PDB file of C-alpha atoms in Angstrom:
ATOM      1  CA  MET A   1     -13.748 -51.532 -59.673  1.00 58.00           C
ATOM      2  CA  ASN A   2     -15.599 -54.692 -58.836  1.00 70.00           C
ATOM      3  CA  LYS A   3     -18.822 -55.005 -56.955  1.00 72.00           C
ATOM      4  CA  GLU A   4     -17.218 -55.905 -53.652  1.00 73.00           C
ATOM      5  CA  GLU A   5     -14.999 -52.800 -53.673  1.00 73.00           C
ATOM      6  CA  PHE A   6     -17.984 -50.660 -54.657  1.00 70.00           C
ATOM      7  CA  ASP A   7     -20.026 -52.058 -51.702  1.00 71.00           C
ATOM      8  CA  ILE A   8     -17.138 -51.381 -49.295  1.00 74.00           C
ATOM      9  CA  ASN A   9     -16.788 -47.807 -50.593  1.00 77.00           C
ATOM     10  CA  GLN A  10     -20.534 -47.282 -50.167  1.00 79.00           C
ATOM     11  CA  GLU A  11     -20.396 -48.604 -46.598  1.00 79.00           C
ATOM     12  CA  LEU A  12     -17.420 -46.372 -45.823  1.00 78.00           C
ATOM     13  CA  GLU A  13     -19.177 -43.363 -47.264  1.00 79.00           C
ATOM     14  CA  GLN A  14     -22.300 -44.198 -45.234  1.00 80.00           C
ATOM     15  CA  MET A  15     -20.188 -44.546 -42.093  1.00 82.00           C
ATOM     16  CA  ARG A  16     -18.541 -41.148 -42.763  1.00 83.00           C
ATOM     17  CA  GLN A  17     -21.975 -39.537 -43.160  1.00 81.00           C
ATOM     18  CA  ASP A  18     -23.279 -41.224 -39.981  1.00 76.00           C
ATOM     19  CA  TYR A  19     -20.165 -40.105 -38.122  1.00 77.00           C
ATOM     20  CA  ALA A  20     -20.563 -36.526 -39.352  1.00 77.00           C
ATOM     21  CA  ALA A  21     -24.247 -36.532 -38.322  1.00 75.00           C
ATOM     22  CA  LEU A  22     -23.417 -37.949 -34.858  1.00 75.00           C
ATOM     23  CA  LYS A  23     -20.626 -35.424 -34.394  1.00 77.00           C
ATOM     24  CA  GLU A  24     -22.963 -32.602 -35.343  1.00 76.00           C
ATOM     25  CA  ARG A  25     -25.612 -33.853 -32.884  1.00 75.00           C
ATOM     26  CA  PHE A  26     -22.958 -34.258 -30.161  1.00 70.00           C
ATOM     27  CA  ASP A  27     -21.686 -30.710 -30.733  1.00 68.00           C
ATOM     28  CA  LYS A  28     -25.232 -29.324 -30.549  1.00 69.00           C
ATOM     29  CA  GLN A  29     -25.884 -31.317 -27.341  1.00 67.00           C
ATOM     30  CA  GLN A  30     -22.633 -29.972 -25.827  1.00 66.00           C
ATOM     31  CA  ILE A  31     -23.702 -26.417 -26.657  1.00 61.00           C
ATOM     32  CA  ILE A  32     -27.155 -27.004 -25.125  1.00 60.00           C
ATOM     33  CA  ASN A  33     -25.588 -28.538 -21.999  1.00 63.00           C
ATOM     34  CA  GLU A  34     -23.190 -25.627 -21.681  1.00 67.00           C
ATOM     35  CA  GLN A  35     -26.076 -23.156 -22.002  1.00 68.00           C
ATOM     36  CA  LEU A  36     -28.090 -25.042 -19.344  1.00 63.00           C
ATOM     37  CA  ILE A  37     -25.099 -25.051 -16.994  1.00 64.00           C
ATOM     38  CA  GLN A  38     -24.566 -21.319 -17.570  1.00 70.00           C
ATOM     39  CA  HIS A  39     -28.263 -20.585 -16.936  1.00 67.00           C
ATOM     40  CA  ALA A  40     -28.270 -22.593 -13.701  1.00 67.00           C
ATOM     41  CA  MET A  41     -24.999 -20.979 -12.675  1.00 72.00           C
ATOM     42  CA  LYS A  42     -26.423 -17.449 -13.157  1.00 78.00           C
ATOM     43  CA  LYS A  43     -29.432 -18.340 -11.044  1.00 80.00           C
ATOM     44  CA  ASP A  44     -27.228 -19.690  -8.241  1.00 78.00           C
ATOM     45  CA  VAL A  45     -24.878 -16.700  -8.391  1.00 79.00           C
ATOM     46  CA  ARG A  46     -27.864 -14.300  -8.116  1.00 81.00           C
ATOM     47  CA  ARG A  47     -29.040 -16.245  -5.042  1.00 81.00           C
ATOM     48  CA  LEU A  48     -25.513 -16.212  -3.590  1.00 80.00           C
ATOM     49  CA  PHE A  49     -25.170 -12.440  -3.798  1.00 83.00           C
ATOM     50  CA  LEU A  50     -28.766 -11.598  -2.760  1.00 80.00           C
ATOM     51  CA  SER A  51     -27.853 -11.359   0.952  1.00 80.00           C
ATOM     52  CA  LYS A  52     -25.027  -8.910   0.190  1.00 82.00           C
ATOM     53  CA  LYS A  53     -27.291  -6.820  -2.000  1.00 83.00           C
ATOM     54  CA  MET A  54     -29.906  -6.670   0.773  1.00 84.00           C
ATOM     55  CA  VAL A  55     -27.504  -5.190   3.334  1.00 84.00           C
ATOM     56  CA  PRO A  56     -28.297  -1.530   2.518  1.00 87.00           C
ATOM     57  CA  LEU A  57     -32.003  -2.267   2.942  1.00 87.00           C
ATOM     58  CA  GLY A  58     -31.290  -4.079   6.210  1.00 84.00           C
ATOM     59  CA  ALA A  59     -29.179  -1.168   7.441  1.00 86.00           C
ATOM     60  CA  ALA A  60     -31.956   1.315   6.555  1.00 88.00           C
ATOM     61  CA  CYS A  61     -34.497  -0.845   8.431  1.00 85.00           C
ATOM     62  CA  CYS A  62     -32.228  -1.020  11.506  1.00 84.00           C
ATOM     63  CA  ILE A  63     -31.702   2.767  11.463  1.00 87.00           C
ATOM     64  CA  LEU A  64     -35.445   3.299  11.147  1.00 88.00           C
ATOM     65  CA  ALA A  65     -36.116   0.861  14.002  1.00 85.00           C
ATOM     66  CA  VAL A  66     -33.615   2.660  16.249  1.00 84.00           C
ATOM     67  CA  ILE A  67     -35.179   6.055  15.418  1.00 87.00           C
ATOM     68  CA  LEU A  68     -38.673   4.687  16.084  1.00 84.00           C
ATOM     69  CA  SER A  69     -37.565   3.143  19.398  1.00 82.00           C
ATOM     70  CA  PHE A  70     -36.260   6.567  20.509  1.00 82.00           C
ATOM     71  CA  VAL A  71     -39.409   8.351  19.346  1.00 84.00           C
ATOM     72  CA  GLN A  72     -41.711   5.796  20.973  1.00 81.00           C
ATOM     73  CA  GLY A  73     -39.715   5.842  24.204  1.00 78.00           C
ATOM     74  CA  MET A  74     -39.065   2.098  24.195  1.00 77.00           C
ATOM     75  CA  ALA A  75     -36.886   0.428  26.798  1.00 76.00           C
ATOM     76  CA  TRP A  76     -33.176   1.259  26.588  1.00 80.00           C
ATOM     77  CA  TRP A  77     -32.148  -2.384  26.243  1.00 79.00           C
ATOM     78  CA  LEU A  78     -34.310  -2.804  23.127  1.00 79.00           C
ATOM     79  CA  THR A  79     -32.727   0.227  21.409  1.00 82.00           C
ATOM     80  CA  LEU A  80     -29.294  -0.945  22.501  1.00 85.00           C
ATOM     81  CA  SER A  81     -29.944  -4.472  21.122  1.00 84.00           C
ATOM     82  CA  LEU A  82     -30.920  -2.991  17.755  1.00 83.00           C
ATOM     83  CA  ILE A  83     -27.741  -0.884  17.658  1.00 87.00           C
ATOM     84  CA  VAL A  84     -25.572  -3.866  18.646  1.00 88.00           C
ATOM     85  CA  PHE A  85     -27.196  -6.021  15.965  1.00 86.00           C
ATOM     86  CA  SER A  86     -26.545  -3.351  13.319  1.00 86.00           C
ATOM     87  CA  VAL A  87     -22.980  -2.678  14.388  1.00 87.00           C
ATOM     88  CA  ILE A  88     -21.983  -6.353  14.500  1.00 87.00           C
ATOM     89  CA  PHE A  89     -23.937  -8.179  11.838  1.00 87.00           C
ATOM     90  CA  ILE A  90     -24.109  -5.720   8.970  1.00 87.00           C
ATOM     91  CA  PRO A  91     -20.301  -5.546   8.711  1.00 90.00           C
ATOM     92  CA  GLY A  92     -20.343  -9.343   9.354  1.00 90.00           C
ATOM     93  CA  VAL A  93     -22.089  -9.867   6.027  1.00 89.00           C
ATOM     94  CA  TYR A  94     -19.345  -7.957   4.244  1.00 88.00           C
ATOM     95  CA  TRP A  95     -16.749 -10.013   6.138  1.00 91.00           C
ATOM     96  CA  ALA A  96     -18.413 -13.256   4.984  1.00 89.00           C
ATOM     97  CA  TYR A  97     -18.361 -12.038   1.366  1.00 88.00           C
ATOM     98  CA  ASN A  98     -14.734 -10.858   1.549  1.00 88.00           C
ATOM     99  CA  GLY A  99     -12.939 -11.929  -1.614  1.00 84.00           C
ATOM    100  CA  VAL A 100     -16.029 -13.364  -3.315  1.00 84.00           C
ATOM    101  CA  ARG A 101     -16.607 -11.585  -6.605  1.00 83.00           C
ATOM    102  CA  GLU A 102     -19.245 -12.336  -9.168  1.00 80.00           C
ATOM    103  CA  GLU A 103     -16.986 -11.928 -12.199  1.00 79.00           C
ATOM    104  CA  GLU A 104     -14.410 -14.353 -10.750  1.00 78.00           C
ATOM    105  CA  ILE A 105     -17.012 -17.071 -10.404  1.00 76.00           C
ATOM    106  CA  TYR A 106     -17.708 -16.866 -14.117  1.00 73.00           C
ATOM    107  CA  ASN A 107     -14.222 -16.160 -15.422  1.00 74.00           C
ATOM    108  CA  GLY A 108     -11.748 -16.946 -12.644  1.00 68.00           C
ATOM    109  CA  ASP A 109      -9.484 -19.868 -12.018  1.00 74.00           C
ATOM    110  CA  ILE A 110     -11.670 -22.837 -11.082  1.00 76.00           C
ATOM    111  CA  LEU A 111      -9.480 -24.060  -8.190  1.00 80.00           C
ATOM    112  CA  SER A 112      -9.087 -20.637  -6.537  1.00 81.00           C
ATOM    113  CA  THR A 113     -12.773 -19.816  -7.045  1.00 81.00           C
ATOM    114  CA  THR A 114     -13.794 -23.126  -5.449  1.00 83.00           C
ATOM    115  CA  GLU A 115     -11.479 -22.435  -2.481  1.00 86.00           C
ATOM    116  CA  THR A 116     -12.880 -18.918  -2.126  1.00 86.00           C
ATOM    117  CA  LEU A 117     -16.446 -20.267  -2.094  1.00 86.00           C
ATOM    118  CA  ARG A 118     -15.516 -22.871   0.545  1.00 88.00           C
ATOM    119  CA  LYS A 119     -14.043 -20.125   2.712  1.00 90.00           C
ATOM    120  CA  PHE A 120     -17.198 -18.072   2.202  1.00 90.00           C
ATOM    121  CA  LYS A 121     -19.343 -20.988   3.330  1.00 90.00           C
ATOM    122  CA  LYS A 122     -17.325 -21.336   6.580  1.00 92.00           C
ATOM    123  CA  ARG A 123     -17.565 -17.591   7.304  1.00 92.00           C
ATOM    124  CA  TYR A 124     -21.268 -17.530   6.476  1.00 90.00           C
ATOM    125  CA  VAL A 125     -21.955 -20.441   8.884  1.00 91.00           C
ATOM    126  CA  ILE A 126     -20.046 -18.546  11.604  1.00 92.00           C
ATOM    127  CA  LEU A 127     -22.154 -15.451  10.872  1.00 91.00           C
ATOM    128  CA  GLU A 128     -25.400 -17.455  11.053  1.00 89.00           C
ATOM    129  CA  THR A 129     -24.276 -19.060  14.324  1.00 90.00           C
ATOM    130  CA  GLY A 130     -23.601 -15.592  15.701  1.00 90.00           C
ATOM    131  CA  ILE A 131     -27.085 -14.488  14.718  1.00 86.00           C
ATOM    132  CA  CYS A 132     -28.645 -17.490  16.472  1.00 85.00           C
ATOM    133  CA  VAL A 133     -26.620 -16.780  19.655  1.00 88.00           C
ATOM    134  CA  TYR A 134     -27.625 -13.145  19.442  1.00 87.00           C
ATOM    135  CA  PHE A 135     -31.332 -13.952  19.253  1.00 82.00           C
ATOM    136  CA  PHE A 136     -30.998 -16.415  22.176  1.00 83.00           C
ATOM    137  CA  ALA A 137     -29.384 -13.681  24.237  1.00 85.00           C
ATOM    138  CA  PHE A 138     -32.094 -11.240  23.078  1.00 81.00           C
ATOM    139  CA  VAL A 139     -34.844 -13.592  24.282  1.00 80.00           C
ATOM    140  CA  VAL A 140     -33.083 -14.114  27.641  1.00 81.00           C
ATOM    141  CA  GLY A 141     -32.679 -10.349  28.031  1.00 81.00           C
ATOM    142  CA  ALA A 142     -36.336  -9.757  27.135  1.00 78.00           C
ATOM    143  CA  VAL A 143     -37.477 -12.332  29.688  1.00 76.00           C
ATOM    144  CA  ILE A 144     -35.275 -10.833  32.410  1.00 79.00           C
ATOM    145  CA  PHE A 145     -36.556  -7.343  31.604  1.00 78.00           C
ATOM    146  CA  MET A 146     -40.200  -8.433  31.608  1.00 74.00           C
ATOM    147  CA  THR A 147     -39.900 -10.256  34.913  1.00 75.00           C
ATOM    148  CA  SER A 148     -38.456  -7.106  36.502  1.00 75.00           C
ATOM    149  CA  MET A 149     -41.446  -5.012  35.394  1.00 72.00           C
ATOM    150  CA  ASN A 150     -44.510  -4.444  37.518  1.00 74.00           C
ATOM    151  CA  ILE A 151     -47.029  -6.065  35.194  1.00 72.00           C
ATOM    152  CA  SER A 152     -49.482  -8.870  35.624  1.00 76.00           C
ATOM    153  CA  ALA A 153     -48.343 -12.439  35.021  1.00 74.00           C
ATOM    154  CA  GLU A 154     -50.867 -12.774  32.169  1.00 77.00           C
ATOM    155  CA  LEU A 155     -49.516  -9.707  30.341  1.00 75.00           C
ATOM    156  CA  MET A 156     -45.928 -10.860  30.973  1.00 74.00           C
ATOM    157  CA  TRP A 157     -46.733 -14.273  29.417  1.00 77.00           C
ATOM    158  CA  ARG A 158     -48.361 -12.623  26.419  1.00 78.00           C
ATOM    159  CA  ARG A 159     -45.357 -10.430  25.785  1.00 74.00           C
ATOM    160  CA  GLY A 160     -42.969 -13.300  26.366  1.00 75.00           C
ATOM    161  CA  ILE A 161     -44.800 -15.523  23.918  1.00 81.00           C
ATOM    162  CA  LEU A 162     -44.910 -12.693  21.366  1.00 80.00           C
ATOM    163  CA  VAL A 163     -41.127 -12.103  21.686  1.00 77.00           C
ATOM    164  CA  ALA A 164     -40.411 -15.814  21.463  1.00 78.00           C
ATOM    165  CA  LEU A 165     -42.650 -16.255  18.387  1.00 84.00           C
ATOM    166  CA  LEU A 166     -41.017 -13.287  16.646  1.00 81.00           C
ATOM    167  CA  CYS A 167     -37.547 -14.666  17.345  1.00 79.00           C
ATOM    168  CA  VAL A 168     -38.475 -18.224  16.265  1.00 83.00           C
ATOM    169  CA  GLY A 169     -40.101 -16.847  13.099  1.00 86.00           C
ATOM    170  CA  THR A 170     -37.060 -14.724  12.334  1.00 83.00           C
ATOM    171  CA  LEU A 171     -34.681 -17.643  12.949  1.00 83.00           C
ATOM    172  CA  ALA A 172     -36.804 -19.961  10.786  1.00 87.00           C
ATOM    173  CA  LEU A 173     -36.682 -17.451   7.898  1.00 85.00           C
ATOM    174  CA  GLU A 174     -32.932 -16.978   8.466  1.00 84.00           C
ATOM    175  CA  TYR A 175     -32.428 -20.765   8.420  1.00 87.00           C
ATOM    176  CA  TYR A 176     -34.390 -21.172   5.182  1.00 88.00           C
ATOM    177  CA  SER A 177     -32.522 -18.300   3.544  1.00 85.00           C
ATOM    178  CA  ALA A 178     -29.119 -19.583   4.720  1.00 86.00           C
ATOM    179  CA  LYS A 179     -29.912 -23.115   3.537  1.00 89.00           C
ATOM    180  CA  ARG A 180     -30.829 -21.889   0.071  1.00 87.00           C
ATOM    181  CA  LEU A 181     -27.732 -19.722  -0.090  1.00 85.00           C
ATOM    182  CA  LEU A 182     -25.399 -22.548   1.024  1.00 86.00           C
ATOM    183  CA  ASN A 183     -27.086 -24.975  -1.410  1.00 87.00           C
ATOM    184  CA  ALA A 184     -26.525 -22.456  -4.215  1.00 84.00           C
ATOM    185  CA  CYS A 185     -22.873 -22.227  -3.165  1.00 85.00           C
ATOM    186  CA  ASP A 186     -22.550 -26.048  -3.300  1.00 85.00           C
ATOM    187  CA  ASP A 187     -24.240 -26.085  -6.712  1.00 83.00           C
ATOM    188  CA  ILE A 188     -21.821 -23.469  -8.027  1.00 81.00           C
ATOM    189  CA  ILE A 189     -18.859 -25.524  -6.761  1.00 81.00           C
ATOM    190  CA  GLU A 190     -20.282 -28.650  -8.402  1.00 82.00           C
ATOM    191  CA  ARG A 191     -20.835 -26.846 -11.724  1.00 76.00           C
ATOM    192  CA  LEU A 192     -17.316 -25.476 -11.609  1.00 76.00           C
ATOM    193  CA  ARG A 193     -16.068 -29.027 -11.124  1.00 77.00           C
ATOM    194  CA  ILE A 194     -18.148 -30.244 -14.073  1.00 71.00           C
ATOM    195  CA  LYS A 195     -16.909 -27.343 -16.201  1.00 68.00           C
ATOM    196  CA  ASP A 196     -13.292 -28.262 -15.299  1.00 64.00           C
ATOM    197  CA  GLU A 197     -13.836 -31.796 -16.529  1.00 63.00           C
TER     198      GLU A 197
END
């Protein structure tokens, strides 16, 4: 073997070693990227299902509020509005989550899971719109009720402002929560697309 062949063999051996090192690094990077994607996915899935998991607590709060309104002798329309809210929107959350299962997000078919999440987003936006309409009707009903009462204008304004602030605060929290949930849904869809590639 002459010197030129020896140098070529050494270069080839060096290239094989470099290739093996690069492949090992690439494989480790792929594993790390996959772990990061899975961690982010778990965080988004938890956020996605938080609203559904909070329904029993919300139902308990609504029942407690209805009982307290009866005990305190509050106006009939207030008790009725609490009952209507509970009857319509608590099942509405289950309707929005219909067909969305946590295990399918991790292990299901990517195309069908993406389609299910898109349907969920549409239903959830409809639910949120219904909540906004409900609160608008609640404020209008409260204003009509307060104007029919025999109270001073100052007290009526105070109560009206209090009701409006409570509704605006509730809607702001609902908007923030819905925005985070819908962003988590978009992130899950994006991660599923990346995983598919």
